[in-house]
PDB file of C-alpha atoms in Angstrom:
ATOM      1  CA  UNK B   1       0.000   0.000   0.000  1.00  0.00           C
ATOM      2  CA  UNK B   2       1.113   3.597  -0.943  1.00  0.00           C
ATOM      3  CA  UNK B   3      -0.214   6.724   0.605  1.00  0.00           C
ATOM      4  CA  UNK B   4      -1.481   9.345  -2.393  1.00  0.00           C
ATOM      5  CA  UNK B   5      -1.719  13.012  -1.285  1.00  0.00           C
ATOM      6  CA  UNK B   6      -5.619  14.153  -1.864  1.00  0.00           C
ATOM      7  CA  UNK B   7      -6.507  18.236  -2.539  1.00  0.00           C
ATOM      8  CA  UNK B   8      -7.011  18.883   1.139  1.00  0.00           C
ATOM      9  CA  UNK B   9      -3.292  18.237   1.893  1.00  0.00           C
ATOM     10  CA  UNK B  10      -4.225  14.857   3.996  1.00  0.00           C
ATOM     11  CA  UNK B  11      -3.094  11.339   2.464  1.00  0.00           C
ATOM     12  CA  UNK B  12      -5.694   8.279   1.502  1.00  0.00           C
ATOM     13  CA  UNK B  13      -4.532   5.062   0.856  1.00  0.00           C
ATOM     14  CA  UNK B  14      -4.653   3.515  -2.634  1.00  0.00           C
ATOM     15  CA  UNK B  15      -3.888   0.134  -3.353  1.00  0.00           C
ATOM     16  CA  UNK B  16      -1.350  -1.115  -6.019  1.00  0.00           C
ATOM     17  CA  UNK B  17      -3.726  -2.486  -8.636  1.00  0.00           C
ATOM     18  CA  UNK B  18      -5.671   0.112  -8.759  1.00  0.00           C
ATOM     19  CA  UNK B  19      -2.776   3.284  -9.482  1.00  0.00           C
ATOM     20  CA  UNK B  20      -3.066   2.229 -13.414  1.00  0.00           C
ATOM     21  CA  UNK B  21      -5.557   2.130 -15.376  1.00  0.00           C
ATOM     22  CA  UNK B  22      -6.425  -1.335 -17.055  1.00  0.00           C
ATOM     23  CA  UNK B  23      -4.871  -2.107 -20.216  1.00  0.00           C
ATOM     24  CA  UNK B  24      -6.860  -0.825 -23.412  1.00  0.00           C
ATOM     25  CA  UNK B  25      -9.283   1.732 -21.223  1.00  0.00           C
ATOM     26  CA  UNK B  26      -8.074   4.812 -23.287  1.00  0.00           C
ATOM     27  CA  UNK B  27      -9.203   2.650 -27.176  1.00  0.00           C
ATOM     28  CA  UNK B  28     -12.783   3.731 -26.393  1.00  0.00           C
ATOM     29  CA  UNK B  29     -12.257   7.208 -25.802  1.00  0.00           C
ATOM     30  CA  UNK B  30      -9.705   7.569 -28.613  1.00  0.00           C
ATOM     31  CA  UNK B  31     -12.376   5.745 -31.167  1.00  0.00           C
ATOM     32  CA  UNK B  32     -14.946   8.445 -29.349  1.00  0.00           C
ATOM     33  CA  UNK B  33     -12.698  11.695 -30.650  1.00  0.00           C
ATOM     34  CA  UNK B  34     -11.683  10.067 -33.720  1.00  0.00           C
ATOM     35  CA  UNK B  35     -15.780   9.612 -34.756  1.00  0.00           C
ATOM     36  CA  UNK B  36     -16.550  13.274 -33.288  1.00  0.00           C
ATOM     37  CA  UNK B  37     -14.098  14.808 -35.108  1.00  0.00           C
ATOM     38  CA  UNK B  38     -15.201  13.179 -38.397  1.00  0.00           C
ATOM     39  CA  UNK B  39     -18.877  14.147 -37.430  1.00  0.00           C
ATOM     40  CA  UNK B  40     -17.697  17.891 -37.186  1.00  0.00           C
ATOM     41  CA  UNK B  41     -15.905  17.590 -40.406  1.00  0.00           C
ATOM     42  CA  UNK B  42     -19.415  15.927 -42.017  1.00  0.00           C
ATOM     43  CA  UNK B  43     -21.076  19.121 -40.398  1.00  0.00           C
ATOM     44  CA  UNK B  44     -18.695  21.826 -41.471  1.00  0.00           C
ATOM     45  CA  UNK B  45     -18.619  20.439 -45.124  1.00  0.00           C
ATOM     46  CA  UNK B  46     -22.993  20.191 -44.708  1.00  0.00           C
ATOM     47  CA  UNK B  47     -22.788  23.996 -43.546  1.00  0.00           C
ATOM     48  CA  UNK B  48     -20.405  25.391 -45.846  1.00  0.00           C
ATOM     49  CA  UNK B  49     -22.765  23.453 -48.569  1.00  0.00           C
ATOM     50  CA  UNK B  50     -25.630  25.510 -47.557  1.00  0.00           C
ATOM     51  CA  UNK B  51     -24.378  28.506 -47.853  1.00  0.00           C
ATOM     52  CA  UNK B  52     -22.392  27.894 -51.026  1.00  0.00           C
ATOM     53  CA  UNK B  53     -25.681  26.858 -52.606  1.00  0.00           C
ATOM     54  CA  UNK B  54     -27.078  30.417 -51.483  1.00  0.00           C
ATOM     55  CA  UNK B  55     -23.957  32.237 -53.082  1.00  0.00           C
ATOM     56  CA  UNK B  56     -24.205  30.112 -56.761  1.00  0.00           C
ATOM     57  CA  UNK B  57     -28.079  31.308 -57.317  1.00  0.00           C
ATOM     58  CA  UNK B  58     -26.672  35.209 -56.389  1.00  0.00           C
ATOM     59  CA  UNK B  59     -24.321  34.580 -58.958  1.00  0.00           C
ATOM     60  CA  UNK B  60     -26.420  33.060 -61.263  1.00  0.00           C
ATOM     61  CA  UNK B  61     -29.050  35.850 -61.167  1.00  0.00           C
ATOM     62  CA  UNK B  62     -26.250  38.236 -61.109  1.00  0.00           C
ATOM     63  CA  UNK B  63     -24.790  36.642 -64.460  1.00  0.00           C
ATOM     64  CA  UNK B  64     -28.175  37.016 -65.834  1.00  0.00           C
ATOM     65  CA  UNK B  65     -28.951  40.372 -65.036  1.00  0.00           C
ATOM     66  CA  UNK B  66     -25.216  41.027 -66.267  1.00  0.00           C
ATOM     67  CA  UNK B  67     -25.773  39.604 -69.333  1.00  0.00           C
ATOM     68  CA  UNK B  68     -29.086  41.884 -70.112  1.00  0.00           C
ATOM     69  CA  UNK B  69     -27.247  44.468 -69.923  1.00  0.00           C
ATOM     70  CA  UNK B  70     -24.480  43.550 -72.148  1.00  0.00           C
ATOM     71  CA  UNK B  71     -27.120  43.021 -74.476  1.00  0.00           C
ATOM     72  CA  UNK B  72     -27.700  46.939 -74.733  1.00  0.00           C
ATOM     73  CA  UNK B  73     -23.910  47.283 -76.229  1.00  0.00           C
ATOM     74  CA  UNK B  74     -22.454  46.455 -79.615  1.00  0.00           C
ATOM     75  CA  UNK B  75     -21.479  44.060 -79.742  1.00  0.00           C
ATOM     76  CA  UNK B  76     -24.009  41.665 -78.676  1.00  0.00           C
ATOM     77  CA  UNK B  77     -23.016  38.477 -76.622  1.00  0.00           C
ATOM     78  CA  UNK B  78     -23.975  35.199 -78.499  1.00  0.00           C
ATOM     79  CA  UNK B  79     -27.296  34.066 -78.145  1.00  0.00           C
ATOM     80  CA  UNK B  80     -26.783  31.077 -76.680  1.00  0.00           C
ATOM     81  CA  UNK B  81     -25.566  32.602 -73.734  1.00  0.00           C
ATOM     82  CA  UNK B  82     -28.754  33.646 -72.241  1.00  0.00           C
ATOM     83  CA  UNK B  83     -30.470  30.185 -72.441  1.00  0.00           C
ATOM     84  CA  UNK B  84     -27.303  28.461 -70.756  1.00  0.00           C
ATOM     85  CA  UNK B  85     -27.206  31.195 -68.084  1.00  0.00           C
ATOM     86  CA  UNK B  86     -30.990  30.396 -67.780  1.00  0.00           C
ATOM     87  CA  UNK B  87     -30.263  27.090 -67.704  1.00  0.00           C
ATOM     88  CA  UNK B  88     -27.407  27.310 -64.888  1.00  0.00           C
ATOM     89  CA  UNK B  89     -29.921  29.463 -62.914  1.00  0.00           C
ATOM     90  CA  UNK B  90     -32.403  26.666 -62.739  1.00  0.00           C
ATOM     91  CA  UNK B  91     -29.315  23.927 -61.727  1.00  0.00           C
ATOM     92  CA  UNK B  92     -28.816  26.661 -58.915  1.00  0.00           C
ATOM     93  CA  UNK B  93     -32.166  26.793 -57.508  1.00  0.00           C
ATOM     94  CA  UNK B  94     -32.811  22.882 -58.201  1.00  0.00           C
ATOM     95  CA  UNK B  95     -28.905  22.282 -55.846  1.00  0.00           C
ATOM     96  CA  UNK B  96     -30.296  24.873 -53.220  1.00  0.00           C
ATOM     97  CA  UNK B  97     -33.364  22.715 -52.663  1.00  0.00           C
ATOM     98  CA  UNK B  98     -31.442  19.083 -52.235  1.00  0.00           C
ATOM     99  CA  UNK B  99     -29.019  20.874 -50.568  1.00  0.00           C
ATOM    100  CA  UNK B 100     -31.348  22.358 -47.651  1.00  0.00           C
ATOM    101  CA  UNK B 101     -33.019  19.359 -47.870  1.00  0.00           C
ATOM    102  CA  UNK B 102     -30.101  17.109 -46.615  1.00  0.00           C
ATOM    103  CA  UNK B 103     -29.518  15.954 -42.929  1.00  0.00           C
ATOM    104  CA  UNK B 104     -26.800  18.115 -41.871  1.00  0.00           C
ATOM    105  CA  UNK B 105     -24.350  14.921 -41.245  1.00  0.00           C
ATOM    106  CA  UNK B 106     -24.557  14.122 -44.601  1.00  0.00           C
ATOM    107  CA  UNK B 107     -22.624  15.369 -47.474  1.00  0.00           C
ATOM    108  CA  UNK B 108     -23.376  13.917 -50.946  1.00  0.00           C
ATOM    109  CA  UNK B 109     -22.856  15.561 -54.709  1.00  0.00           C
ATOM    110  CA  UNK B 110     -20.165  17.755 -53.473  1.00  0.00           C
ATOM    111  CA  UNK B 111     -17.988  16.730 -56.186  1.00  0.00           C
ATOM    112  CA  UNK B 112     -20.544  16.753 -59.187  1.00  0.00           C
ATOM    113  CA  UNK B 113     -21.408  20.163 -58.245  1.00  0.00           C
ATOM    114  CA  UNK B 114     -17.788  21.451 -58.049  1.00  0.00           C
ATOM    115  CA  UNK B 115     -17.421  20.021 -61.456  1.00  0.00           C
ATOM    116  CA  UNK B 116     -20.561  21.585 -62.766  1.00  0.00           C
ATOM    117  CA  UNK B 117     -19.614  24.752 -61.661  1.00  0.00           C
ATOM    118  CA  UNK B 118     -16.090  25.114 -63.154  1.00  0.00           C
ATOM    119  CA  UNK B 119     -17.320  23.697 -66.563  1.00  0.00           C
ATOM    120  CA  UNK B 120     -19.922  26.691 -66.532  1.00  0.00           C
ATOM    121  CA  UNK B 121     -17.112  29.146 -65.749  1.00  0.00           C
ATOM    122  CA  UNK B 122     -14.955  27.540 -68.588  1.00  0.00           C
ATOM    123  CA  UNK B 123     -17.910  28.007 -71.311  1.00  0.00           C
ATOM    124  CA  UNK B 124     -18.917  31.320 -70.311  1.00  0.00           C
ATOM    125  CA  UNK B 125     -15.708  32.551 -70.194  1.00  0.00           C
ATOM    126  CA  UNK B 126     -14.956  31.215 -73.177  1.00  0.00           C
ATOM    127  CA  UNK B 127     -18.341  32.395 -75.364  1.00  0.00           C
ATOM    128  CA  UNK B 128     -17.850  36.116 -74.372  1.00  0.00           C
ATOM    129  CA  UNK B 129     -14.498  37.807 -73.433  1.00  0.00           C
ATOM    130  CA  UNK B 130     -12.207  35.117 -72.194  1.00  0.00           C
ATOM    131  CA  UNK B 131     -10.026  36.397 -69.019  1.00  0.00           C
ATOM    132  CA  UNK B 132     -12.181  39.728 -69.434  1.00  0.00           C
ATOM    133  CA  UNK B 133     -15.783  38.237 -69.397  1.00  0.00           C
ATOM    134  CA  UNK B 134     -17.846  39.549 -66.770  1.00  0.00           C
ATOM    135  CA  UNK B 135     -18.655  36.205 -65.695  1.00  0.00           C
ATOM    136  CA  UNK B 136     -15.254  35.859 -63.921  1.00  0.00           C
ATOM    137  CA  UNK B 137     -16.453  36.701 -60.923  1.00  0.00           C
ATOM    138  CA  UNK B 138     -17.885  32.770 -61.446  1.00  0.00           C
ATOM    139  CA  UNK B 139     -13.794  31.914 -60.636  1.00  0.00           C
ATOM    140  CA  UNK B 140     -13.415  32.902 -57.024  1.00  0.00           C
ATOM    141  CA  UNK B 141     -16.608  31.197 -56.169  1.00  0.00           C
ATOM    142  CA  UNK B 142     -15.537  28.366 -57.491  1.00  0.00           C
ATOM    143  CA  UNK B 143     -12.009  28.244 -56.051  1.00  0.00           C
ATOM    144  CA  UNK B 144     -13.182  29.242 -52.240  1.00  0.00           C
ATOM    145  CA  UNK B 145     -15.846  26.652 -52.397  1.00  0.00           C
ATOM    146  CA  UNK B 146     -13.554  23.693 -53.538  1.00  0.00           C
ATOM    147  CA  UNK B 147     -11.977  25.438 -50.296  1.00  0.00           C
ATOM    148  CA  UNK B 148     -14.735  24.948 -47.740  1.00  0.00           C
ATOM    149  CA  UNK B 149     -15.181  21.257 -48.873  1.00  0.00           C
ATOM    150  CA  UNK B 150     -11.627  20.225 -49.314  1.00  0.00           C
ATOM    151  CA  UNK B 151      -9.244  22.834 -47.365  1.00  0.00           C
ATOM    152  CA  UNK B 152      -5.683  23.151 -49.091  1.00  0.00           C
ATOM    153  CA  UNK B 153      -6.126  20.506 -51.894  1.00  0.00           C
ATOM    154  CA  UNK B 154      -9.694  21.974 -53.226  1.00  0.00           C
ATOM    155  CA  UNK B 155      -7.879  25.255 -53.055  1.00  0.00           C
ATOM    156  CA  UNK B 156      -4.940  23.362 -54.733  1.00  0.00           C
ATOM    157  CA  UNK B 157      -6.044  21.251 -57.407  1.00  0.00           C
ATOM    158  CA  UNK B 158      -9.295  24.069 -58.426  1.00  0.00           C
ATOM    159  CA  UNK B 159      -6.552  27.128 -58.519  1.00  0.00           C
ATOM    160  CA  UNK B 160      -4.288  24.957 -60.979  1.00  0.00           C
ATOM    161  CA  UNK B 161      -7.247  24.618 -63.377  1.00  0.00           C
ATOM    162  CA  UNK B 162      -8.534  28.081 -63.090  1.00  0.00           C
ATOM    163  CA  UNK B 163      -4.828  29.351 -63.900  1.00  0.00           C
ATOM    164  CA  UNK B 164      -4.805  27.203 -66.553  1.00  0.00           C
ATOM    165  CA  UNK B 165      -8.137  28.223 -68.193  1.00  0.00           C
ATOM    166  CA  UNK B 166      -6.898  31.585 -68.102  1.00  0.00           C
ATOM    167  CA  UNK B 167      -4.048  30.728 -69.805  1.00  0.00           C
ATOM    168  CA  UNK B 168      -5.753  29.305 -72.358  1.00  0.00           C
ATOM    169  CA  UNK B 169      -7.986  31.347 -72.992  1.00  0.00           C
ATOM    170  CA  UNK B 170      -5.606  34.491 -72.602  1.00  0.00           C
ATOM    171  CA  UNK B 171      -2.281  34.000 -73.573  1.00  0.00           C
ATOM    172  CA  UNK B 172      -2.530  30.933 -75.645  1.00  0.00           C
ATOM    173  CA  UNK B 173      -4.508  32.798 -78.542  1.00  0.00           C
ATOM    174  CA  UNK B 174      -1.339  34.304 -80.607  1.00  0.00           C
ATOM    175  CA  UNK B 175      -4.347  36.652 -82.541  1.00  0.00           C
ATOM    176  CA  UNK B 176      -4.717  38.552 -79.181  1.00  0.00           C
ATOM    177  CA  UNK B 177      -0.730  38.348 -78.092  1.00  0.00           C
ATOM    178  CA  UNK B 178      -0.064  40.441 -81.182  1.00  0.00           C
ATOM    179  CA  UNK B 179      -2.991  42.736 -80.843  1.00  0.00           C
ATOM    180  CA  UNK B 180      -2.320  46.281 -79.838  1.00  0.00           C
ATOM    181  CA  UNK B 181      -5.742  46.737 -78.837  1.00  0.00           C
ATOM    182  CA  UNK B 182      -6.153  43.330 -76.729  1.00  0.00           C
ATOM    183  CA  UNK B 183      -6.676  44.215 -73.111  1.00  0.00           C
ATOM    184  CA  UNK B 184      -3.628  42.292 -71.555  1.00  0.00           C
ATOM    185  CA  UNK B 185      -3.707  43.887 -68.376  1.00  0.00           C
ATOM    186  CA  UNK B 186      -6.922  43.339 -67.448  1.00  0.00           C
ATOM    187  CA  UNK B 187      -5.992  39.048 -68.370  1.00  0.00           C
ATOM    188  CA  UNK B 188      -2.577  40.025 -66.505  1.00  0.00           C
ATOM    189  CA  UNK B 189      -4.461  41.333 -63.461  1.00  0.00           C
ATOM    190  CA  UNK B 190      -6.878  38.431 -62.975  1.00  0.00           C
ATOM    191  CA  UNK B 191      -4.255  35.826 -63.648  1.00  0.00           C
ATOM    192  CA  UNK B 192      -2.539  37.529 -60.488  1.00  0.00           C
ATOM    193  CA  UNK B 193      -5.258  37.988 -58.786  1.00  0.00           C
ATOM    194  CA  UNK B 194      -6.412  34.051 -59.060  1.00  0.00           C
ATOM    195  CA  UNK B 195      -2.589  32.797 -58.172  1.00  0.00           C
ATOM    196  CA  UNK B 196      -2.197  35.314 -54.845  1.00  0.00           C
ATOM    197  CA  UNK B 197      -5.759  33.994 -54.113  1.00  0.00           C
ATOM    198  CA  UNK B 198      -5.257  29.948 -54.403  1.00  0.00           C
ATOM    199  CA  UNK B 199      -1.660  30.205 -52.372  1.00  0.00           C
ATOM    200  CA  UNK B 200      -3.527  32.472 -49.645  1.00  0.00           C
ATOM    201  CA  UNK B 201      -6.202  29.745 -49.314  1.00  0.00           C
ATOM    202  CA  UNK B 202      -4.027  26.901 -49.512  1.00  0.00           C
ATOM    203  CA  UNK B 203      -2.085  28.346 -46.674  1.00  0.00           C
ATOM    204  CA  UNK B 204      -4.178  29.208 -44.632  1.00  0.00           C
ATOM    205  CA  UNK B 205      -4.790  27.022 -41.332  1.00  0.00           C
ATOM    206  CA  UNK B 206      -7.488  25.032 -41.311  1.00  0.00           C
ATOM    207  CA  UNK B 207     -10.572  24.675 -38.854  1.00  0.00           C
ATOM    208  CA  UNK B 208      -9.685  22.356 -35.854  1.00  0.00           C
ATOM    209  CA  UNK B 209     -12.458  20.251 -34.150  1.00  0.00           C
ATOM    210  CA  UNK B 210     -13.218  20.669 -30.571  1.00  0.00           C
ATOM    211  CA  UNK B 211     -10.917  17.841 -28.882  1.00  0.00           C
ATOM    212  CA  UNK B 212     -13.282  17.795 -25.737  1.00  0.00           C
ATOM    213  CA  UNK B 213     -14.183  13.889 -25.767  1.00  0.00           C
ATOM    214  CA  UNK B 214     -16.783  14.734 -23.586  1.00  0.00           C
ATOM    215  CA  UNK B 215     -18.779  17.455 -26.300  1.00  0.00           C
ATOM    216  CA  UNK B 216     -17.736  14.847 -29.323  1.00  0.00           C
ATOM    217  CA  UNK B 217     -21.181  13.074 -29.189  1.00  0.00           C
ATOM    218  CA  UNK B 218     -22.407  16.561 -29.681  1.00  0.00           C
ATOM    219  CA  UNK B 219     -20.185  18.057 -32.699  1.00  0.00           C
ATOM    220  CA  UNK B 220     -22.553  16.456 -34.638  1.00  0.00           C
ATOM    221  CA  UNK B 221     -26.159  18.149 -33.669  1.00  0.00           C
ATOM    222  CA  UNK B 222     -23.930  21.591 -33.336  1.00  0.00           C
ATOM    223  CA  UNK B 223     -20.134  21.984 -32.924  1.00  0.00           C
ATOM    224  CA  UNK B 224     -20.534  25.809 -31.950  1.00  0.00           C
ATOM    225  CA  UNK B 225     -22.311  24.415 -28.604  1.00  0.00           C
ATOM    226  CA  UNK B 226     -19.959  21.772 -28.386  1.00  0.00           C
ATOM    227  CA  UNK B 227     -16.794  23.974 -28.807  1.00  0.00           C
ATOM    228  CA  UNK B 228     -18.083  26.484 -25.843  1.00  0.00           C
ATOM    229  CA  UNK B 229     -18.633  23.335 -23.746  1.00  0.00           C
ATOM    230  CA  UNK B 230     -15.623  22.410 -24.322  1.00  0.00           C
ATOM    231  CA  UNK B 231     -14.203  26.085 -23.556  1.00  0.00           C
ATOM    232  CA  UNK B 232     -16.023  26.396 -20.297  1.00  0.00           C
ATOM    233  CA  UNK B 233     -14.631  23.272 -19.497  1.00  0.00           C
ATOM    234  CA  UNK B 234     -11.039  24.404 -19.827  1.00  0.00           C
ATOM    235  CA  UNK B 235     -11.502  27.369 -18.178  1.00  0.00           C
ATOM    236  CA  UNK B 236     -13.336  26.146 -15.414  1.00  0.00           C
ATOM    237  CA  UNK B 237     -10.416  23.905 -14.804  1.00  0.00           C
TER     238      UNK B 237
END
């Protein structure tokens, strides 16, 4: 027997056996932070869904209303244009609704959807101005939602191809290298603008899960009450 001091500055006795813990006890709680910490990640990704699926209908409107009033100008944007903005408009509202509708653990059709939306950047881009269309602004949502879903390698692997479709569509055409009258600095500007902003996103740190085993059961209902628990916790300590 072994005398263990207590908090009250007096000593209890505590037998041998019983000073470790058995053999395995911590598995349990380690598999317990290991599932709550993929349940946050599930809810994040289900969050950040949500609101990306509010943001693509803005910018689907937005493209729409943009393209109106291009329409006033000479010279007019082709006419196909319209009916595949209308048509991405209605893919926007359609994603909101199964989006909204999903249980927040779940995430499902991230990947079609990412897809989706850089193949509509790519063929409005290329059907109007190229690096100058109006409907770049299409490119940064793209490239911080790959973010959201994926962290550095979304941000990665979508700002490689959105360098590259400015490229091509850009510098690649030797008709508008040799043109006086080609607005290279506004292609020159995005193309900057589109590296600075991939390499700030893939650098950045990314969101930690609360590693309070006790609040992990509860990351997945709402991991902004089960990071204050875990907060109060620490601090109460």
């Amino acid at each position: 027997m072994k005398l263990e001091p207590s908090n009250r500055f007096s000593a209890r006795r505590v037998s041998p056996t019983a000073a470790a813990p058995p053999h395995g006890a911590g598995a349990p709680m380690d598999l317990d932070q290991a599932s709550g910490r993929k349940v946050w990640t599930n809810t994040f990704r289900a969050r950040s869904d949500k609101v990306i699926a509010v943001g693509r209908i803005l910018l689907a409107l937005g493209s729409v209303w943009i393209a109106w009033l291009d329409s006033v100008h000479v010279p007019l944007p082709p006419e196909p244009i319209y009916f595949l903005l209308i048509g991405y408009l209605f893919y926007a509202i359609a994603a909101a609704f199964l989006v909204w509708r999903t249980e927040i653990s779940r995430v499902r059709g991230t990947l079609v959807r990412h897809i989706i939306d850089v193949a509509a950047f790519a063929i409005f881009m290329s059907m109007t101005d190229g690096p100058a269309s109006p409907f770049f602004m299409l490119m940064p949502f793209t490239l911080l939602s790959a973010t959201l879903h994926w962290r550095w390698r979304g941000a990665l692997y979508t700002g490689l191809v959105c360098l590259a479709a400015l490229l091509y569509l850009g510098y690649f055409d030797a008709g508008d290298m040799l043109d006086p009258d080609a607005d290279t600095t506004t292609n020159a500007s995005r193309i900057l603008f589109i590296f600075v902003a991939a390499a700030l996103l893939v650098s950045m740190p990314a969101p930690t899960a609360p590693s309070c085993s006790s609040s992990s059961s509860r990351a997945g209902r709402n991991w902004l009450v089960a990071t204050t628990a875990c907060s109060r916790k620490s601090s109460a300590k």
